[in-house]
mmCIF file of C-alpha atoms in Angstrom:
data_model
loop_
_atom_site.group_PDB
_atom_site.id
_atom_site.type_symbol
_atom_site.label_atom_id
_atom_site.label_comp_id
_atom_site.label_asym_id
_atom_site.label_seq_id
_atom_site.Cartn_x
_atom_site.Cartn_y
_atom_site.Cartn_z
ATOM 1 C CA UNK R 1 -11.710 11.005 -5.731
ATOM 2 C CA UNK R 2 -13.434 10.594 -9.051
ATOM 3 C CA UNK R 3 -13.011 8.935 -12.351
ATOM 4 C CA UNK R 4 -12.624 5.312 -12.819
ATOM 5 C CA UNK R 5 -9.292 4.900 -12.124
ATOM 6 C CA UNK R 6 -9.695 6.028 -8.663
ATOM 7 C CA UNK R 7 -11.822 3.173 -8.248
ATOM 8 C CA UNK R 8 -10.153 0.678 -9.359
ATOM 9 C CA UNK R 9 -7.091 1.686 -6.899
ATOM 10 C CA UNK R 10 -8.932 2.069 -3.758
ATOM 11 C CA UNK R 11 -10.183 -1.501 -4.415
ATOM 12 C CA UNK R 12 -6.404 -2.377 -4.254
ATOM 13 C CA UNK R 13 -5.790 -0.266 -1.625
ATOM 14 C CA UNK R 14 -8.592 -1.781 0.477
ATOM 15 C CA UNK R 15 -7.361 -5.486 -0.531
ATOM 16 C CA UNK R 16 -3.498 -4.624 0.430
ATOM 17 C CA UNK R 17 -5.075 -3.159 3.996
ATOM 18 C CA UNK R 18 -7.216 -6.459 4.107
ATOM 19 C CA UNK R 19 -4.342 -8.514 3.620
ATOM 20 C CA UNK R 20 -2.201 -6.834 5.980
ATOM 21 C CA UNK R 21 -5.303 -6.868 8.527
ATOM 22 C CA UNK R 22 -5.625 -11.186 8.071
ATOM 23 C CA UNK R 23 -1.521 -11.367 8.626
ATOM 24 C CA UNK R 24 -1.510 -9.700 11.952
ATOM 25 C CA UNK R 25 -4.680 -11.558 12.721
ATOM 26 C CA UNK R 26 -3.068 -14.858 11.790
ATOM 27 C CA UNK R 27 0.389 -13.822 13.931
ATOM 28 C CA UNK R 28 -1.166 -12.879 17.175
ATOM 29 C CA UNK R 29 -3.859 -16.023 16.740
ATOM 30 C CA UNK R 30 -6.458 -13.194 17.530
ATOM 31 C CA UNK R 31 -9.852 -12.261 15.438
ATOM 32 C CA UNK R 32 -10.524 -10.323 12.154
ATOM 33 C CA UNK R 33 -11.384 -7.089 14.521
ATOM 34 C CA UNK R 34 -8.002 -7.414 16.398
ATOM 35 C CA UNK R 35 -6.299 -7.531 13.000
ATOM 36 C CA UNK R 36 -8.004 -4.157 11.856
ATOM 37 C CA UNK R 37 -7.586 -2.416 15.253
ATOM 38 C CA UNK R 38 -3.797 -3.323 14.910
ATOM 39 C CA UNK R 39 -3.709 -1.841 11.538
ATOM 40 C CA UNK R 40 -6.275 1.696 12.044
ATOM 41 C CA UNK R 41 -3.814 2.156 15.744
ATOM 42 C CA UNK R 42 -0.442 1.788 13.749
ATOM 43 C CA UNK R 43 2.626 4.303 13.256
ATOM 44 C CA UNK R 44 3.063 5.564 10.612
ATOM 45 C CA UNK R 45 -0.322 4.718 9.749
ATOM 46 C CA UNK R 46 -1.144 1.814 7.127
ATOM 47 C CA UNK R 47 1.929 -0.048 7.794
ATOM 48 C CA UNK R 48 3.950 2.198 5.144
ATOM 49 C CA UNK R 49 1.699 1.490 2.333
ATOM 50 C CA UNK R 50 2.459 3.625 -0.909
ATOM 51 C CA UNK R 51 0.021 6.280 -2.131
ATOM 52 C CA UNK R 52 -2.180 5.505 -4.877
ATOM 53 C CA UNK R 53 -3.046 8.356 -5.785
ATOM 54 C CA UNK R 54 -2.237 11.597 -7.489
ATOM 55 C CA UNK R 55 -0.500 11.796 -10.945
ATOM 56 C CA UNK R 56 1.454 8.366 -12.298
ATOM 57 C CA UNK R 57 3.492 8.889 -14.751
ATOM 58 C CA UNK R 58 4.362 5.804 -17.188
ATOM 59 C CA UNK R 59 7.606 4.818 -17.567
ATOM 60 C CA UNK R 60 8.848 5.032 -21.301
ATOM 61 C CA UNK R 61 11.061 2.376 -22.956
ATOM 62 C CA UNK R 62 15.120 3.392 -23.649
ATOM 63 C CA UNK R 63 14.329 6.251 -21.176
ATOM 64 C CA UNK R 64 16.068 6.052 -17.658
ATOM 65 C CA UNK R 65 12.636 5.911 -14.580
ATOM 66 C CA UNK R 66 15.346 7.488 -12.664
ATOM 67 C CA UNK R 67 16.821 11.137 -12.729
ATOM 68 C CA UNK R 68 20.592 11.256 -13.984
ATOM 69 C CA UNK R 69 23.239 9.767 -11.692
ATOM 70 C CA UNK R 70 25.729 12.255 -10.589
ATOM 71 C CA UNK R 71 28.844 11.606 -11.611
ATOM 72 C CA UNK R 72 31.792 11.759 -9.482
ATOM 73 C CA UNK R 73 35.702 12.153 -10.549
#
């Protein structure tokens, strides 16, 4: 990963994993380290968290973010 962009998203990336790491803390009434064991162990791994990275493409106004709908008679 290079560039600043890539940066600034692991940052979120590592803050979303944080987050995720303090609520399963918090649930089981367990430690910080229980918290991140729960959430390096998991299946599928990082609790279903979105990708970050790769090509984003910006949605444009009056332009549909989805593909066409099919349209059925």
């Amino acid at each position: 990963m290079d560039g600043h962009s890539a940066r600034r998203l692991s940052k979120i990336r590592r803050y979303a994993q944080w987050r995720l790491a303090q609520f399963m803390r918090r649930r089981h009434r367990r430690s910080m380290a229980f918290g991140w064991q729960v959430l390096l162990n998991s299946r599928p791994p990082d609790f279903g968290l979105g990708s970050l990275y790769g090509i984003t493409v910006v949605p444009r106004a009056g332009k549909p973010w989805r593909g066409k709908a099919e349209c059925r008679r």
